[in-house]
Coordinates of C-alpha atoms and ligand atoms in Angstrom, one line a residue:
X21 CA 71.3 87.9 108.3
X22 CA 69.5 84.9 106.9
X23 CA 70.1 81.4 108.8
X24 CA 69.8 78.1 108.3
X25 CA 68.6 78.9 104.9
X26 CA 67.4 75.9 102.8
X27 CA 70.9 74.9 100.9
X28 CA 72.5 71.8 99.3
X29 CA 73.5 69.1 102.1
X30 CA 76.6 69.5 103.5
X31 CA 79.2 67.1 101.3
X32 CA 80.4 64.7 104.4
X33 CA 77.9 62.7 106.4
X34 CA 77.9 63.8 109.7
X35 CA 77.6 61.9 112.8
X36 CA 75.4 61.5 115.8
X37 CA 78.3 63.7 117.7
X38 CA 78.7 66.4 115.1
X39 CA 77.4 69.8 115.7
X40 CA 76.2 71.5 112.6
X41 CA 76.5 75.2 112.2
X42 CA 75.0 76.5 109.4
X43 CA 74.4 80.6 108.8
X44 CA 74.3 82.9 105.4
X45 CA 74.8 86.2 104.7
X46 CA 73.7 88.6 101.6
X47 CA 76.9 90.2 99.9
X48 CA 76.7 93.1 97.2
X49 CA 79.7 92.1 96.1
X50 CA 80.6 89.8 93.0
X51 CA 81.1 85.8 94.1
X52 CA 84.7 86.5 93.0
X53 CA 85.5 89.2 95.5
X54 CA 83.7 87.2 98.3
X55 CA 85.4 84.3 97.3
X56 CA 88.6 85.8 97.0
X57 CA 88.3 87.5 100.0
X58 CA 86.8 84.4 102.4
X59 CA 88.1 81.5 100.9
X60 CA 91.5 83.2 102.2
X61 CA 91.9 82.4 106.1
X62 CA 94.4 84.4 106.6
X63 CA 91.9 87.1 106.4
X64 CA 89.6 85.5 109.4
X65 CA 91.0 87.5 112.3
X66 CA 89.3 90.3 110.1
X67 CA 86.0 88.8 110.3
X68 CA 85.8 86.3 112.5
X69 CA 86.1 87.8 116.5
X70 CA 86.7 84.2 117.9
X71 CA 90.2 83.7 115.9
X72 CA 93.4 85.2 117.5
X73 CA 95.8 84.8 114.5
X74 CA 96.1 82.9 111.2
X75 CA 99.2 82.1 109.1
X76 CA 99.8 80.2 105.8
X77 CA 101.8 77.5 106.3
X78 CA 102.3 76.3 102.7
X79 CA 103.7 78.5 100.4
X80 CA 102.3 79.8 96.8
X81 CA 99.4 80.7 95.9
X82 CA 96.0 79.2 97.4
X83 CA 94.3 76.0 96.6
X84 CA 94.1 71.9 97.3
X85 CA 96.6 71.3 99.7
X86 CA 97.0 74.9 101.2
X87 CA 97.2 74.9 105.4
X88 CA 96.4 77.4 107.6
X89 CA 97.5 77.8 111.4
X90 CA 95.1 79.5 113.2
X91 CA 95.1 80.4 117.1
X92 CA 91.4 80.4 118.1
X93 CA 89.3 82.0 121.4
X94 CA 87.5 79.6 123.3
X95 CA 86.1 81.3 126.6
X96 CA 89.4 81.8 128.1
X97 CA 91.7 79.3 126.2
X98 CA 93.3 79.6 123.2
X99 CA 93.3 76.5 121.1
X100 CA 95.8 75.7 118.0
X101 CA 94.3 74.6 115.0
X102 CA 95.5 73.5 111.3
X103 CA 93.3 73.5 108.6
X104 CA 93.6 72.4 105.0
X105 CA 91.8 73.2 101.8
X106 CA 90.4 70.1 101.0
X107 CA 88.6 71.6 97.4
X108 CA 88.8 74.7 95.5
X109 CA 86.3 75.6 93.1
X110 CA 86.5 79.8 92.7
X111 CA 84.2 81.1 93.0
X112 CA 81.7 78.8 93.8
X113 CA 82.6 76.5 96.1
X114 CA 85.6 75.8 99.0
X115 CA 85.9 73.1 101.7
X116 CA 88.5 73.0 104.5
X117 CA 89.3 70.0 107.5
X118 CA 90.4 71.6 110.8
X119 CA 92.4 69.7 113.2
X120 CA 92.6 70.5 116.4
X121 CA 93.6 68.7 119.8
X122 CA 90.3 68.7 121.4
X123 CA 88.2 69.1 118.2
X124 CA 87.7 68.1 114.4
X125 CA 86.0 70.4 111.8
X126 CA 84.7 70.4 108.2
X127 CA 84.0 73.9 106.8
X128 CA 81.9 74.8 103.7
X129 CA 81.5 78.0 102.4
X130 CA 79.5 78.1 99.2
X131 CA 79.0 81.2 97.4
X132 CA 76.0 81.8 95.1
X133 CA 75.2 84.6 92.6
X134 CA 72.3 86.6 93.3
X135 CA 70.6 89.6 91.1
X136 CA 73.1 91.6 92.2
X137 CA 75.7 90.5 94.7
X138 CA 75.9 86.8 96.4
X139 CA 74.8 84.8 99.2
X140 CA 77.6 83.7 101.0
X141 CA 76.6 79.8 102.9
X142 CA 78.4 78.9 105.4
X143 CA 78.0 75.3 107.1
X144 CA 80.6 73.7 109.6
X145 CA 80.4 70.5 111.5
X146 CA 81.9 70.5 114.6
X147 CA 83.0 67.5 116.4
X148 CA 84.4 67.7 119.9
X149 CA 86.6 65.2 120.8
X150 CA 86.9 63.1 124.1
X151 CA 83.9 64.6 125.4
X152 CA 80.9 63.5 126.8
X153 CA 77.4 64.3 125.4
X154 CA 76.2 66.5 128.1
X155 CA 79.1 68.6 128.0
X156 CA 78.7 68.6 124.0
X157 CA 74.9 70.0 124.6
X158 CA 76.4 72.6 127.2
X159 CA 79.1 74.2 124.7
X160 CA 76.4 74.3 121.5
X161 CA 75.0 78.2 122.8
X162 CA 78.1 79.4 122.6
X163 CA 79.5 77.7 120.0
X164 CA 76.1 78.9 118.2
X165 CA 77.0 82.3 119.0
X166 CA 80.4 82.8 117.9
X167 CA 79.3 81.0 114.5
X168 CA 76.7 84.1 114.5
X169 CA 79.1 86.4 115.5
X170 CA 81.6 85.3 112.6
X171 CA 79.1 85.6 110.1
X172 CA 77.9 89.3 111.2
X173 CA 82.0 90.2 111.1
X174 CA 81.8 88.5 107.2
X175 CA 78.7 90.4 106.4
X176 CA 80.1 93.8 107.7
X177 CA 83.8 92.9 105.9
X178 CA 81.5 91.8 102.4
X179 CA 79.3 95.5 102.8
X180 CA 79.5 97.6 99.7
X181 CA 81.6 100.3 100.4
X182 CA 81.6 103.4 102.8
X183 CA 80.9 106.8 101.8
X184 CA 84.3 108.9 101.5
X185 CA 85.5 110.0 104.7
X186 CA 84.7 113.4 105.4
X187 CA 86.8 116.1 108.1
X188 CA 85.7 115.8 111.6
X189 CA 85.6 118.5 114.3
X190 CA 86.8 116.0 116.6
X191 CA 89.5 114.5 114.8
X192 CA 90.5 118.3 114.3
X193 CA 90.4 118.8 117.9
X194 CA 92.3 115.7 118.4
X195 CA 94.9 116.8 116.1
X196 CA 95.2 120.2 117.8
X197 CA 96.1 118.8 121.1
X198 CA 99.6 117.5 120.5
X199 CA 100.4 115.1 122.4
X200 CA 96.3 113.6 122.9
X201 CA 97.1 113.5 119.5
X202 CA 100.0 111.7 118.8
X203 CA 98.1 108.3 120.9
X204 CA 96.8 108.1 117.6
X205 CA 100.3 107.5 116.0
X206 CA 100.5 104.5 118.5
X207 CA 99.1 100.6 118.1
X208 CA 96.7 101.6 120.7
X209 CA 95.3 104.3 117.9
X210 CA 95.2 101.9 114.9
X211 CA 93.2 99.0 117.1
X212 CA 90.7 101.4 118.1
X213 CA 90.0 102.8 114.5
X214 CA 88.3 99.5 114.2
X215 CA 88.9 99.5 110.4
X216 CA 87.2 97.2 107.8
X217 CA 89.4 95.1 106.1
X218 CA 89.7 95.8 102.3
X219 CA 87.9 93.4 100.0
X220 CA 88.4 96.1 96.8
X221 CA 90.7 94.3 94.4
X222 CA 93.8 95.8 92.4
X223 CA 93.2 92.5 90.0
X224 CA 94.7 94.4 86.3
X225 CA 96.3 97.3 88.0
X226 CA 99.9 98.3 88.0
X227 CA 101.4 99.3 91.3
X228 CA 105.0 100.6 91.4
X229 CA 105.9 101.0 95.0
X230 CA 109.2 102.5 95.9
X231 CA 111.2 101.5 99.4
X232 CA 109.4 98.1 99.0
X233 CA 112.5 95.9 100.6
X234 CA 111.5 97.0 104.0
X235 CA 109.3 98.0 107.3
X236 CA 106.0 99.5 105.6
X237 CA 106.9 99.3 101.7
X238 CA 107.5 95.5 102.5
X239 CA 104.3 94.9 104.4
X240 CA 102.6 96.7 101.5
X241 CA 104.0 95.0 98.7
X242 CA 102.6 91.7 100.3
X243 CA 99.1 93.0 100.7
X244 CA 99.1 95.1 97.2
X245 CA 100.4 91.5 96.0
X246 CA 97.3 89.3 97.7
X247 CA 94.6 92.5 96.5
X248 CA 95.9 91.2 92.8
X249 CA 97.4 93.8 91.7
X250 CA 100.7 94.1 89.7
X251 CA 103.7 95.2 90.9
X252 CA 106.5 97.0 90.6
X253 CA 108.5 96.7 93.4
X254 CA 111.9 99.7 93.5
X255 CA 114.8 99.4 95.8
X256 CA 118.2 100.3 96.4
X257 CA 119.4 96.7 96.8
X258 CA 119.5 93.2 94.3
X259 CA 119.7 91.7 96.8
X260 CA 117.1 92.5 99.2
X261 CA 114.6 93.2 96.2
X262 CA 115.1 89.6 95.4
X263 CA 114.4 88.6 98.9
X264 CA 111.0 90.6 98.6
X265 CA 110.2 89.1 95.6
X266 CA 110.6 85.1 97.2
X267 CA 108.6 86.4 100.4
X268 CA 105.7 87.5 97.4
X269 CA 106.0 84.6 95.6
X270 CA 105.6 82.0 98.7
X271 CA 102.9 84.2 100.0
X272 CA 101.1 84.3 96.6
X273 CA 102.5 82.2 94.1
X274 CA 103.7 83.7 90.8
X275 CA 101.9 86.6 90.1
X276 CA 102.9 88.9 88.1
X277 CA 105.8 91.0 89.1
X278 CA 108.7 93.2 88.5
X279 CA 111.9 95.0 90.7
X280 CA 113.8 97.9 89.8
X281 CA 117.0 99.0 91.1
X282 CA 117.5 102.7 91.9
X283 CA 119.2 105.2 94.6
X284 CA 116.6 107.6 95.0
X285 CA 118.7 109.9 96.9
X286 CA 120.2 110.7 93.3
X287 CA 118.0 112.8 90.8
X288 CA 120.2 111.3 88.3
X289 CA 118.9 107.2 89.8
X290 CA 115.8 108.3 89.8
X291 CA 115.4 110.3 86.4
X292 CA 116.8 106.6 84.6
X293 CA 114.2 104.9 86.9
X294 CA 111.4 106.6 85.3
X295 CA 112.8 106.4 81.8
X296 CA 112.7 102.7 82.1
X297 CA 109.0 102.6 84.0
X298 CA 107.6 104.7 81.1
X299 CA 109.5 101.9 78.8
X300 CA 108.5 99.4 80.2
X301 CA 104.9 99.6 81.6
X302 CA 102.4 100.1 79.7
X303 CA 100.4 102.3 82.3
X304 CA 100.3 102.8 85.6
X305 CA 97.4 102.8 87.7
X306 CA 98.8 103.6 91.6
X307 CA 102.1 105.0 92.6
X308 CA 103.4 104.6 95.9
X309 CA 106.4 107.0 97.7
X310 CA 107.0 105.2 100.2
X311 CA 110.8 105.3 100.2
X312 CA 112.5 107.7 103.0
X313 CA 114.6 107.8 105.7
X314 CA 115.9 110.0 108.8
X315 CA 119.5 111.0 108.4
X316 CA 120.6 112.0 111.8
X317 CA 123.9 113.8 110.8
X318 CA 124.0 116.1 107.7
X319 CA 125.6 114.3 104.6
X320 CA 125.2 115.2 100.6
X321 CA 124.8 113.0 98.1
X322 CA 126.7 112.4 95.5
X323 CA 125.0 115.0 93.4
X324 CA 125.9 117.7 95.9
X325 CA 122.6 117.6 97.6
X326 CA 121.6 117.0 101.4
X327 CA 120.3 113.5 101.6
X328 CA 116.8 113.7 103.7
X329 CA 115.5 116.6 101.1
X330 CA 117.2 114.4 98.1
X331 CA 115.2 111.4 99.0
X332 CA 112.4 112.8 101.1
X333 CA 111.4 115.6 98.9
X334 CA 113.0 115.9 95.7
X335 CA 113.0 112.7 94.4
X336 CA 109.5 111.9 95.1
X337 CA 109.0 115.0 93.0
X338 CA 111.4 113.8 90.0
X339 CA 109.6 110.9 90.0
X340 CA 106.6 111.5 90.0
X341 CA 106.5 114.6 87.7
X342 CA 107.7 112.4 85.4
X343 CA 105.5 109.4 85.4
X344 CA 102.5 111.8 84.9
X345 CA 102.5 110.8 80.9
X346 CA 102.4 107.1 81.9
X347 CA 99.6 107.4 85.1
X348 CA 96.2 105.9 84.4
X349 CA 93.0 108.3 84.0
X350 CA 91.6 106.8 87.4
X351 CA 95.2 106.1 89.0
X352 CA 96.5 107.4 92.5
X353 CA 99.4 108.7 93.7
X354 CA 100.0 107.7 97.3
X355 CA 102.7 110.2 99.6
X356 CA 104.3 108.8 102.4
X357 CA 104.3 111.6 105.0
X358 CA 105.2 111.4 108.3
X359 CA 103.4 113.0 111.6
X360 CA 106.4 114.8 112.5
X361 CA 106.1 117.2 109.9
X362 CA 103.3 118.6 112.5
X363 CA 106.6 120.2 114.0
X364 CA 108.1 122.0 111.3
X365 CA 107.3 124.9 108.7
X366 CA 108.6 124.7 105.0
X367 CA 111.7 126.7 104.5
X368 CA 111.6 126.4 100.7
X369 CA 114.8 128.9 100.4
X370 CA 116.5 126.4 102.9
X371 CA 115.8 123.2 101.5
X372 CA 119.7 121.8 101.6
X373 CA 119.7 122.9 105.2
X374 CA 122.4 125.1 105.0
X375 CA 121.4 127.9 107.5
X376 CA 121.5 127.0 111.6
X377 CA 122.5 124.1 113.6
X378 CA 121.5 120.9 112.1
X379 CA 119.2 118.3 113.4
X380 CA 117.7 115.0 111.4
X381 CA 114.8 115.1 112.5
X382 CA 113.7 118.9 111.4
X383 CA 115.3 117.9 108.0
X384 CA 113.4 114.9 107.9
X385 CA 110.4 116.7 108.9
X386 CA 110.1 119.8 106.7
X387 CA 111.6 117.4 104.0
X388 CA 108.2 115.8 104.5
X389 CA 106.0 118.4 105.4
X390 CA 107.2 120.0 101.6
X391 CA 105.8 115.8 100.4
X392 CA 102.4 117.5 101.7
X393 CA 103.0 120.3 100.1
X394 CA 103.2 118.8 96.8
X395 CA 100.3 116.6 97.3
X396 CA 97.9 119.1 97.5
X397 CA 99.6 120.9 94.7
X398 CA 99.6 117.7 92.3
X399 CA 95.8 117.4 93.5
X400 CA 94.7 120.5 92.2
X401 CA 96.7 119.9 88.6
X402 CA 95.4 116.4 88.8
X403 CA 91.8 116.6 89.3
X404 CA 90.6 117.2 85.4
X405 CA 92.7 114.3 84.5
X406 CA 90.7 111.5 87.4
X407 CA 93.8 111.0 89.2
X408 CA 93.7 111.1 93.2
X409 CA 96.7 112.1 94.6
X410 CA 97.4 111.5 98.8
X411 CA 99.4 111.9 101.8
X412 CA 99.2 109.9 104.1
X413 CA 101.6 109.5 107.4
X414 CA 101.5 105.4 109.0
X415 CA 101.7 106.8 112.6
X416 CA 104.7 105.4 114.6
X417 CA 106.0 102.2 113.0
X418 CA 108.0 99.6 114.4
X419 CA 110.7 99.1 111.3
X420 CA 114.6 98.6 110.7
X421 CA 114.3 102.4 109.4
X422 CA 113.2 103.7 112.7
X423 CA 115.5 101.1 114.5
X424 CA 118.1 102.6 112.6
X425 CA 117.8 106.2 112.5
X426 CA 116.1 106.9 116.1
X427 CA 117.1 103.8 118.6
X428 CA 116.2 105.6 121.8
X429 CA 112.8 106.3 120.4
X430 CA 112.2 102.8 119.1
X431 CA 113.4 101.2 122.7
X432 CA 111.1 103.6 124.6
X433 CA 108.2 103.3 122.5
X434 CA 108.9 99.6 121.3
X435 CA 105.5 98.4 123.2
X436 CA 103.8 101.4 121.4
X437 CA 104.8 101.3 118.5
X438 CA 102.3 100.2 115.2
X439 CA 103.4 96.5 113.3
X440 CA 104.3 97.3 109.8
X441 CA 101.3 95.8 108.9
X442 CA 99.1 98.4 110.9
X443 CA 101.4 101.4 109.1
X444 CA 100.4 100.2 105.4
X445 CA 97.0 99.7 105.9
X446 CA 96.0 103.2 105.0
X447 CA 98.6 102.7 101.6
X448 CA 96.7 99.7 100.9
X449 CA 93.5 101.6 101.6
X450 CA 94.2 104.4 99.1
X451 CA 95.7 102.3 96.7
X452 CA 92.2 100.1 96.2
X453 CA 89.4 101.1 98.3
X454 CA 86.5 102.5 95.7
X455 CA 85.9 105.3 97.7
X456 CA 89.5 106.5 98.3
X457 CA 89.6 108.1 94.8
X458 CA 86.9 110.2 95.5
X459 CA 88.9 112.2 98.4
X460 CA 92.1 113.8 97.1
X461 CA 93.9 116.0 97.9
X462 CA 93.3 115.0 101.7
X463 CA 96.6 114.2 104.9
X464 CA 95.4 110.8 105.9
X465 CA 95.8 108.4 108.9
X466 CA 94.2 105.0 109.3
X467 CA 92.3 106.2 106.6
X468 CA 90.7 109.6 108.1
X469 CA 91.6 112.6 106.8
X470 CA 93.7 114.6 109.4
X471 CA 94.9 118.2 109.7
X472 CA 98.2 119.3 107.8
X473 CA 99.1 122.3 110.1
X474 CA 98.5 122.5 114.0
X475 CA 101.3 124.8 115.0
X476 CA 101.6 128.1 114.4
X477 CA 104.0 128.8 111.2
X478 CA 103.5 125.8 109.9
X479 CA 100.9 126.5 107.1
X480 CA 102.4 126.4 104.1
X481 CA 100.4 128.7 101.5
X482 CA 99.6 128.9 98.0
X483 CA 101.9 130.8 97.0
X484 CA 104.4 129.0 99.0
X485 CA 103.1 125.6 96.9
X486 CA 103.9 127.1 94.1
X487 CA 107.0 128.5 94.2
X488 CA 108.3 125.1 95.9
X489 CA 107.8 123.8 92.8
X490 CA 110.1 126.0 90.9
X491 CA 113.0 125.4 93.2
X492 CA 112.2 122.4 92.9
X493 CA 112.6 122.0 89.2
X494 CA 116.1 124.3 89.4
X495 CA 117.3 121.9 92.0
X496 CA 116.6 118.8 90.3
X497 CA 118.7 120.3 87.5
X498 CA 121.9 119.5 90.1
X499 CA 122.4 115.9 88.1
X500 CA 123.0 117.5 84.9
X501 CA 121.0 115.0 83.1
Ligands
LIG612 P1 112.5 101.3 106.4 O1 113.9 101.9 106.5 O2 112.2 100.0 107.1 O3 112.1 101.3 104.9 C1 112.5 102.3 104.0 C2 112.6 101.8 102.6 O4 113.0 102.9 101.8 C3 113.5 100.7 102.5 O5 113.0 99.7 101.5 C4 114.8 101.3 101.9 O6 115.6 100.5 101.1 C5 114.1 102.4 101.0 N1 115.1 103.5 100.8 C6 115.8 104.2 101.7 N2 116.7 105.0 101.1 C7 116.6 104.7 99.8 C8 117.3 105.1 98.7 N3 118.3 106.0 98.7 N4 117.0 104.6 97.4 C9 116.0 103.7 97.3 N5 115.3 103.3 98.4 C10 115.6 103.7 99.6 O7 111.6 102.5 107.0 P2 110.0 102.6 107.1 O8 109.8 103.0 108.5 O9 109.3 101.4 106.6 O10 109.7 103.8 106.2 C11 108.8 103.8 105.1 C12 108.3 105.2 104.9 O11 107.4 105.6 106.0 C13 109.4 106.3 104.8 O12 109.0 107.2 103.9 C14 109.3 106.9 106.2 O13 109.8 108.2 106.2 C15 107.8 106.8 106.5 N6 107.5 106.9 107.9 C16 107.8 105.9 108.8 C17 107.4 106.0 110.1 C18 107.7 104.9 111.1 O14 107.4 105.1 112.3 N7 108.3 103.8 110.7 C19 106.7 107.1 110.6 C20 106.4 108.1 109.7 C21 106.8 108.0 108.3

């Protein structure tokens, strides 16, 4: 890290009682990106280890006049404080006020272009209030610190990016031992992943994201919304696809953004929907399917066909075989899994559940264990064409879904369970990170590739892949359309 680097002086004359902090760091990423990605402080929890939490109090997107509440560390307190942008100059240039009760702040961050990459100038001056100047003298080391500290979490958030993740023994091991394994689906496993936030933009790129009007698709859409991409957002419900579309808009301002209405427990819903996405997009660069659900008694749809394979399974495949014309050389096709697929094999000759006693959850789960299934099967056909296809399962969720569908699992595990947040951050991962294209074909969580059979039984073959796609295609005949 460079410090104290000879820079322009700081805008506001500082006096005798102000602490200035000043550090730099070398990016190789573009000014925008770090500006983009710094100038936002809702992203400083990522970086910075001193701040607790940080909202956006003003709604659209960012600029003069935006505030921020932030909760901030201080030895063992935790102090409140508002800050607002005070000038906006992307991507040069941004300068914030902080209030707080027992301090004032002016914060700097300049961001210059270098050969290749930026250097990222950081100055703050610090003013504590109603104290005396010994006490001021004390507090400078560690205030020092955890500006050095902050600036080491920016450099590591602005690196270039990883390498592809690559299988590990021990993650295999993990995975093996069931229930060691499944601490992974909790909070507890997403915190200790200690994952780097994504900078990688979506700024051009089309996004259609099914089940995006609640628990992880919701979450998603937000963060897909702030990487820049565009999106279009599918649900069942006007309603609640307008809602979503607010919630974007105050988090981001108007960016550009579509809905589209469709049951995708109907083949028939979800045939139309692609008709019109192949209309009306003119490619598409990621596609997400997130949309699913856990149907604890057995029910058909109105096409005859039992509801968790409709959605889970057949409409993913529906969809998706038929967007291939419209997908991006370079796009992504993202599969929401789940980690209870672990327990079940693919019975592709049972896919309506029609043979023994019925239980949601083993629909649900081979249902999803036949999304992997696919995957690997789409990654093969998809490889000469440069598009990455994954599965990925968001570990154990708090959302209305699993509220819903298993409420004495979700008031046991409530303390356990992930935010929705935590769950899409391996979507938003493959959606954007550079280095997630370079991986298909992979079962991902918090963006490590995991095993896709542990039990015995459970490993569904080649020849199994294949033939699931022709009953596949015959049942998806069942809407006559
Ligand atoms: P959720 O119920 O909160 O959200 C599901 C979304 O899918 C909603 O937007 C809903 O409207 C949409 N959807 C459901 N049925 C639909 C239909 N017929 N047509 C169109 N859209 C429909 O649930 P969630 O937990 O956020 O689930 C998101 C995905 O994550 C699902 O695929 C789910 O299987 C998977 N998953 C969740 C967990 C978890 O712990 N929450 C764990 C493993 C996998």
């Amino acid at each position: 890290m460079r410090r104290g680097s000879g820079c322009a002086p700081h805008p506001e004359n500082r006096g005798p009682d102000v602490i200035r902090l000043q550090e730099s760091i070398d990016s190789p990423r573009s000014p925008q990106d770090c500006f983009r990605f710094a100038a936002d402080f809702r992203n400083l929890p990522d970086w910075d280890p001193t701040t607790v939490r940080a909202r956006k109090l003003t709604p659209g997107a960012l600029g003069v006049g935006s505030e921020f509440d932030l909760l901030v560390a201080f030895g063992p307190q935790r102090l409140p404080l508002r800050y607002r942008v005070v000038e906006f100059q992307p991507p040069h240039r941004v300068l914030l006020h902080g209030e707080g009760e027992r301090l004032q702040l002016v914060d700097e961050i300049r961001f210059e272009p270098l050969a290749s990459g930026t250097r990222v100038i950081y100055t703050s001056d610090l003013t504590l209030k109603s104290v005396g100047r010994l006490t001021e003298q004390a507090l400078k080391p560690a205030v020092s610190l955890n500006s050095r500290r902050a600036m080491a979490g920016l450099r590591r958030a602005l690196a270039a990016a990883e390498a592809a993740p690559a299988p590990s023994a021990w993650r295999n091991l993990l995975d093996r031992a069931v229930l060691p394994g499944a601490a992974q689906f909790t909070a507890y496993g997403y915190r200790s992943a200690h994952l780097r936030p994504v900078v990688d933009r979506l700024d051009g790129k089309t996004v259609v994201l099914t089940g995006a009007t609640s628990g992880i698709g919701h979450a998603a859409a937000l963060w897909l919304a702030r990487l820049g991409a565009r999106l279009v957002l599918v649900g069942r419900d006007a309603g609640k696809l307008a809602d979503t579309k607010a919630d974007i808009v105050a988090d981001c301002g108007n960016i550009d953004l579509a809905v589209q209405r469709a049951d995708l427990s109907l083949i028939g819903e979800t045939r139309a929907l692609a008709r019109r996405l192949l209309q009306t997009e003119a490619r598409i660069d990621v596609l997400v399917n997130n949309a699913g659900a856990l149907f604890p008694r057995r029910e058909l749809s109105g096409e005859g066909l039992e509801r968790s394979f409709a959605l889970n399974l057949l409409s993913p495949y529906v969809l998706t075989e038929a967007l291939l014309p419209g997908l991006a050389p370079g796009g992504r096709i993202i599969n929401v899994s789940s980690g209870g697929m672990y327990l079940q094999p693919l019975l592709v000759d049972d896919l309506n559940y029609t043979q023994g006693r019925y239980s949601g959850s083993r629909a649900y789960a081979r249902a999803k264990r036949g999304l992997v299934a696919l995957s690997l099967d789409w990654a093969e056909r998809l490889r000469p064409r440069g598009i990455a296809v994954h599965a990925m399962h968001p570990g154990w969720v708090d959302t209305p879904g699993v509220a819903a569908a298993l409420p004495a699992f979700h008031r046991a595990m409530r303390p356990f369970l992930r935010t929705p947040e935590y769950g899409a951050d391996t979507i938003v991962w493959l959606a954007a990170a550079a280095e997630a294209a370079a991986c298909s074909g992979n079962f991902w969580l918090d963006r490590q590739p995991h095993l896709t059979d542990i039990l015995p039984g459970t490993t569904v073959h080649r020849k199994t892949r294949l033939r699931l796609r022709q009953v596949l295609e015959d049942a998806a005949k069942s809407d006559n359309s």
